[in-house]
Short mmCIF file of C-alpha atoms in Angstrom, two decimals:
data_model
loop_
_atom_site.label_atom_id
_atom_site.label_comp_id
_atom_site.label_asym_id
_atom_site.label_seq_id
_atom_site.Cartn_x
_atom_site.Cartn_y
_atom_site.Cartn_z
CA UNK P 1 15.17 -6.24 5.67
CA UNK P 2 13.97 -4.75 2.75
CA UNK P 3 11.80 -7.55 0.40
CA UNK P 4 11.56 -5.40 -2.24
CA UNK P 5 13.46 -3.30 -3.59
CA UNK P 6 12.02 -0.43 -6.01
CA UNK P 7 14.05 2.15 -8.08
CA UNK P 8 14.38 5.41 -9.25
CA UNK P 9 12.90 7.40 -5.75
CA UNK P 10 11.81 9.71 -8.18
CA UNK P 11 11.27 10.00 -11.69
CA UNK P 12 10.75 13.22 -14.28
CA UNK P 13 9.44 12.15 -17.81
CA UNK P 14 8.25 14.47 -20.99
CA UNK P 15 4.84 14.18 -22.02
CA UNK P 16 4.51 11.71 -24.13
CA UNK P 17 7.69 9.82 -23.67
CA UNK P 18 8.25 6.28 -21.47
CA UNK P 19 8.81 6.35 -17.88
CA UNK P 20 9.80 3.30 -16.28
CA UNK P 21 10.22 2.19 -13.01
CA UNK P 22 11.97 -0.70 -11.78
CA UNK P 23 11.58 -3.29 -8.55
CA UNK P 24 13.25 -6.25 -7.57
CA UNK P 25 12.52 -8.86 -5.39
CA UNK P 26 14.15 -11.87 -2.70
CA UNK P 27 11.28 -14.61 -2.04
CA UNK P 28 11.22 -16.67 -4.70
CA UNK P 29 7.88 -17.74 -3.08
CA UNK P 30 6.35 -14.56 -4.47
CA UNK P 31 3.67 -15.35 -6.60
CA UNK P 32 1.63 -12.12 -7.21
CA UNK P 33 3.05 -9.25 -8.15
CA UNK P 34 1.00 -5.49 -8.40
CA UNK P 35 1.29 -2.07 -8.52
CA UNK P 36 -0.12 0.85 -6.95
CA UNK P 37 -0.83 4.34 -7.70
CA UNK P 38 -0.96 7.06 -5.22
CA UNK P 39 -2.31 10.86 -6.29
CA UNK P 40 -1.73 13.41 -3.47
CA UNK P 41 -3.97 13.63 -1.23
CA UNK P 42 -5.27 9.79 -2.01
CA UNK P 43 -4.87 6.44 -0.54
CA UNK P 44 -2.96 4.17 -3.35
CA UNK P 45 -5.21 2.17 -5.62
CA UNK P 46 -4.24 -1.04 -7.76
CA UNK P 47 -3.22 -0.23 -11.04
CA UNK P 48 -2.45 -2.81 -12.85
CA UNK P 49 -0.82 -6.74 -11.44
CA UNK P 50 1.06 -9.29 -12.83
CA UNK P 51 1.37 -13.76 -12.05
CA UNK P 52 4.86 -14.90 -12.50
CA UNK P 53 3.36 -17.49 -14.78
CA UNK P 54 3.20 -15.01 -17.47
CA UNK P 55 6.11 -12.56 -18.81
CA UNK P 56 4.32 -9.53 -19.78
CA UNK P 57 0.47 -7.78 -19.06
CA UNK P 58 -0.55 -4.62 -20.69
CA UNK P 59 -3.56 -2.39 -19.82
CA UNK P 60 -3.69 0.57 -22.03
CA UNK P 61 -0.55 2.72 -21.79
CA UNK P 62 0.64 0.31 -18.58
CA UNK P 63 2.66 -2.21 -19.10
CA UNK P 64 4.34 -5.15 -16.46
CA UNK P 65 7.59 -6.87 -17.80
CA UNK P 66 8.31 -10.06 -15.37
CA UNK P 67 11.60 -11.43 -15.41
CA UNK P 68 11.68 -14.36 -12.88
CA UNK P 69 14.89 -15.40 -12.92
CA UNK P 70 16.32 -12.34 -12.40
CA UNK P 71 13.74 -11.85 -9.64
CA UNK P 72 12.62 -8.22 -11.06
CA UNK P 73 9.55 -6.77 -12.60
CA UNK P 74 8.79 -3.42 -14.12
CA UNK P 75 6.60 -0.99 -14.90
CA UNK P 76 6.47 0.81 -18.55
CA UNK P 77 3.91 3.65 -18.64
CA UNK P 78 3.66 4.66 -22.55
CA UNK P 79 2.73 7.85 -24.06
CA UNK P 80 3.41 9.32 -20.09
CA UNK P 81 0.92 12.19 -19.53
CA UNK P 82 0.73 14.91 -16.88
CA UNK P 83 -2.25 12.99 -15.28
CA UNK P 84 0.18 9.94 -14.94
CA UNK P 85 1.87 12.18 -12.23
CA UNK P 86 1.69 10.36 -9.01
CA UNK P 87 3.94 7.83 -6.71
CA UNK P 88 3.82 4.31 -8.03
CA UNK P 89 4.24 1.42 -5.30
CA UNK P 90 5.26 -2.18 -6.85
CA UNK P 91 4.17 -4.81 -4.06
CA UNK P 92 4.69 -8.61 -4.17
CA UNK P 93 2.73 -11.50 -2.12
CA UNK P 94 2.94 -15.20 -1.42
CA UNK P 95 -0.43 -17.66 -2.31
CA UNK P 96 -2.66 -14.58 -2.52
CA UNK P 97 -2.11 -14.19 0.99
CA UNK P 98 -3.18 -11.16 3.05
CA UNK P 99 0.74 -9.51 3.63
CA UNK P 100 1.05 -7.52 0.73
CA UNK P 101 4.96 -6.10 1.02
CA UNK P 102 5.18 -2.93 -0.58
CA UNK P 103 8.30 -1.10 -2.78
CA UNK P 104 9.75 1.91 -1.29
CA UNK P 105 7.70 4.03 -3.83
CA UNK P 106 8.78 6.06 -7.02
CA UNK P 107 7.21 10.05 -7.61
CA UNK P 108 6.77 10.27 -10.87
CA UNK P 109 6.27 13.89 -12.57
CA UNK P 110 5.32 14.23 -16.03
CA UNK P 111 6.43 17.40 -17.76
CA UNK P 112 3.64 19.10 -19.82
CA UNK V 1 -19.64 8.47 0.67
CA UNK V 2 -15.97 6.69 0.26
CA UNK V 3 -16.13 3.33 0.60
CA UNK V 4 -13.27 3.21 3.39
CA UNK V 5 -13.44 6.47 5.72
CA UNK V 6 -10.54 7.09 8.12
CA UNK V 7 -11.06 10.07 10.77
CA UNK V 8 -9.38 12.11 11.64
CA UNK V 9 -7.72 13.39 8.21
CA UNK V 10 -5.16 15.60 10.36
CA UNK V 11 -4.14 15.59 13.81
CA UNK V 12 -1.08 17.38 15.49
CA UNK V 13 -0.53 16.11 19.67
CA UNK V 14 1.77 16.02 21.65
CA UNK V 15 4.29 13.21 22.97
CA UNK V 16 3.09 10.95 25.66
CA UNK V 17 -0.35 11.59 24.06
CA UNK V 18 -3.00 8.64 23.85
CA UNK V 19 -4.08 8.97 20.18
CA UNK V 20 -7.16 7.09 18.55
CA UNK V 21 -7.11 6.58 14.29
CA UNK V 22 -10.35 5.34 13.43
CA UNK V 23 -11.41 3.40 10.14
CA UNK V 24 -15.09 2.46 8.70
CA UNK V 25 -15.57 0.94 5.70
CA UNK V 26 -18.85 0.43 3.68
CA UNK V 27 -17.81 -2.83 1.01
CA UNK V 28 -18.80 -5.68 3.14
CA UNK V 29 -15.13 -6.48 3.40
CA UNK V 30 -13.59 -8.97 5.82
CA UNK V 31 -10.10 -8.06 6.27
CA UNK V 32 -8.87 -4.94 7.46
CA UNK V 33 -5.33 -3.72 7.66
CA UNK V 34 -3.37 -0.27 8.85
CA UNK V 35 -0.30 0.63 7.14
CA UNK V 36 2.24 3.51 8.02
CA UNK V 37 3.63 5.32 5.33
CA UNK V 38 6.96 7.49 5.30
CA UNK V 39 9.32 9.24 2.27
CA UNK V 40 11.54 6.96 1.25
CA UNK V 41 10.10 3.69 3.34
CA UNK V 42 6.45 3.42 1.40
CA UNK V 43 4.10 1.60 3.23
CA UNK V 44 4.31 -1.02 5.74
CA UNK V 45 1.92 -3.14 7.79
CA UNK V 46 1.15 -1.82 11.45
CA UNK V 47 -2.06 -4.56 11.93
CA UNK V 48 -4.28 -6.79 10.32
CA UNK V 49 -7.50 -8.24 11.24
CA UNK V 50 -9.31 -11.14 9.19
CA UNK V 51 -12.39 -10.55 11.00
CA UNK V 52 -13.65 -9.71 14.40
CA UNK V 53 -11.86 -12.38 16.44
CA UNK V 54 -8.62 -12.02 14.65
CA UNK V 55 -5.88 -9.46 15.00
CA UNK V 56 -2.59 -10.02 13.89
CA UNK V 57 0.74 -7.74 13.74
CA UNK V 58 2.39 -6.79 10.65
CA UNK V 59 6.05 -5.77 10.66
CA UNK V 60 6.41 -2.20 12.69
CA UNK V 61 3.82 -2.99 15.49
CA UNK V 62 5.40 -2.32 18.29
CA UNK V 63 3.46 0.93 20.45
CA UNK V 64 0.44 0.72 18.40
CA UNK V 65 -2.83 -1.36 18.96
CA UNK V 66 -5.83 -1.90 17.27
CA UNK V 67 -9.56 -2.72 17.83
CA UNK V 68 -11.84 -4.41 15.79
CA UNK V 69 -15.18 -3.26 17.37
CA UNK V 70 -17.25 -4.80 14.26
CA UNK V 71 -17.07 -6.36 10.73
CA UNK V 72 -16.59 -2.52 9.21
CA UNK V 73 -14.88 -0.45 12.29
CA UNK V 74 -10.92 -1.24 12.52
CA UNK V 75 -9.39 1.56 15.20
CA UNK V 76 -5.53 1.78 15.65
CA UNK V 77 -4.07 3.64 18.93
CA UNK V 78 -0.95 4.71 19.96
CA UNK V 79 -0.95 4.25 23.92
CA UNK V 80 1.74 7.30 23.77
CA UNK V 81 2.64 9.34 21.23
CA UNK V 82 6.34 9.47 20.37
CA UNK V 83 8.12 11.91 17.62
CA UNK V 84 8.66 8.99 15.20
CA UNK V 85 5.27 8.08 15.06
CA UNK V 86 4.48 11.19 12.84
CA UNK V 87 3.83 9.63 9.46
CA UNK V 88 0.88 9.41 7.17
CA UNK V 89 -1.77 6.45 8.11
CA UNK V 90 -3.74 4.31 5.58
CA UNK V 91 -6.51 1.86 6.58
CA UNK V 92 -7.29 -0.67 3.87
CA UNK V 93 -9.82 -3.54 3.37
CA UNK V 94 -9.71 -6.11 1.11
CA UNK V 95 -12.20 -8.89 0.31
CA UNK V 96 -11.53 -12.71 1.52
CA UNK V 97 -13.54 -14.14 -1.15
CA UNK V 98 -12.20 -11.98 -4.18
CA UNK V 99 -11.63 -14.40 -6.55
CA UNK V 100 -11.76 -11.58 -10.01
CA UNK V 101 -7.66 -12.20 -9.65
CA UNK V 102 -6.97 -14.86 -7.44
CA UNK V 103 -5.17 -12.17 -4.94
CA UNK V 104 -5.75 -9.40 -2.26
CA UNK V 105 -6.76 -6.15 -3.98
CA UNK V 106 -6.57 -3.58 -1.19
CA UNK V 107 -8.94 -0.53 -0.96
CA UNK V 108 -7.33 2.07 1.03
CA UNK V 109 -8.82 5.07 2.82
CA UNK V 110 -7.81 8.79 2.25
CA UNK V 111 -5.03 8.55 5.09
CA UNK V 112 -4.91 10.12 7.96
CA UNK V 113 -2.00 12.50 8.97
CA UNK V 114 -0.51 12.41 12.31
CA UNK V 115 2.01 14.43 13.91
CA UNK V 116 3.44 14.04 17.33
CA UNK V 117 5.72 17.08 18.75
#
């Protein structure tokens, strides 16, 4: 059983546009919600995470959009470079406990 | 020196193998964790170990095990090796008393890739 759910598998963005990647969620006892990034040949490394007490959190270009009652959260990566290139995991979690569940992933390549 | 070391980086065996995935980490961390991850599947909990005296399984467990020989050394080992085991490995700490978000900000390792013919 898949917790959550992340779309596109992969992703291929211009530099300098918007890529966006997409996850959705079933426990409604969720309450943190981050994401990843992975560069080949690296273990992933928190990005950026959002609370479901708040709608939106930007850092820099990256951007979380939380919709609770639709259950889904996204991220918006502005001004996409080459050096965004890399997989993006969303994860979610319950009372900032220890299981973080993790998205299926997204490769993002950014096109010079 | 990384702060979370995983050895070996690459390994190739063969099935019915006993292989050993070792982890050491450097940040004081508590909690320790193996994931397996796959294309298509991302990255799923093996084990998890809040300290020494606790070891827990995650959600694909089944023909691993773990050790937790100290506070920084987290080994995972797969009595023998089958096919389907071949998959990337990530070890990952994460501090109990992290309180800079209220949540469990994982530090992985480099990953260790394993494949079992």
């Amino acid at each position: 059983q898949q917790q959550v759910k992340q779309s596109p598998q992969s992703l291929i963005v211009q530099k300098g546009g918007i890529s966006i990647i997409n996850c959705a969620y079933e426990n409604t006892a969720f309450d943190y919600f981050p994401w990843y990034q992975q560069f080949p040949g690296k273990g992933p490394a928190l990005l950026i995470a959002i609370r479901p007490d708040v709608s939106e959190k930007k850092e820099g270009r990256f951007t979380i959009s939380f919709n609770k009652s639709a259950k889904q959260f996204s991220l918006h990566i502005m001004d996409s470079q080459p050096g965004d290139s890399a997989t993006y995991f969303c994860a979610a979690s319950r009372d900032s406990s220890y299981k973080l569940i993790f998205g299926s992933g997204t490769r993002l390549l950014v096109r010079p | 020196d990384a702060d979370v070391t995983q050895t070996p980086r690459n390994r190739i065996t063969k099935t019915g193998k006993r292989i050993m995935l070792e982890c050491s980490q450097t940040k004081g961390h508590d909690r320790m964790y193996w994931y397996r991850q796959d294309p298509g599947l991302g990255l799923r909990l093996i084990y998890y170990s809040f300290d020494v005296k606790d070891i827990n399984k995650g959600e694909i467990s089944d023909g691993y095990s773990v050790s937790r020989q100290a506070q920084a050394k987290f080994s995972l080992s797969l009595e023998s090796a089958i096919p389907n085991q071949t998959a990337l490995y990530f070890c990952a700490t994460s501090d109990s008393g992290d309180r800079r978000s209220g949540a469990n900000v994982l530090t992985f390792g480099a990953g260790s890739r394993l494949t079992v013919l």
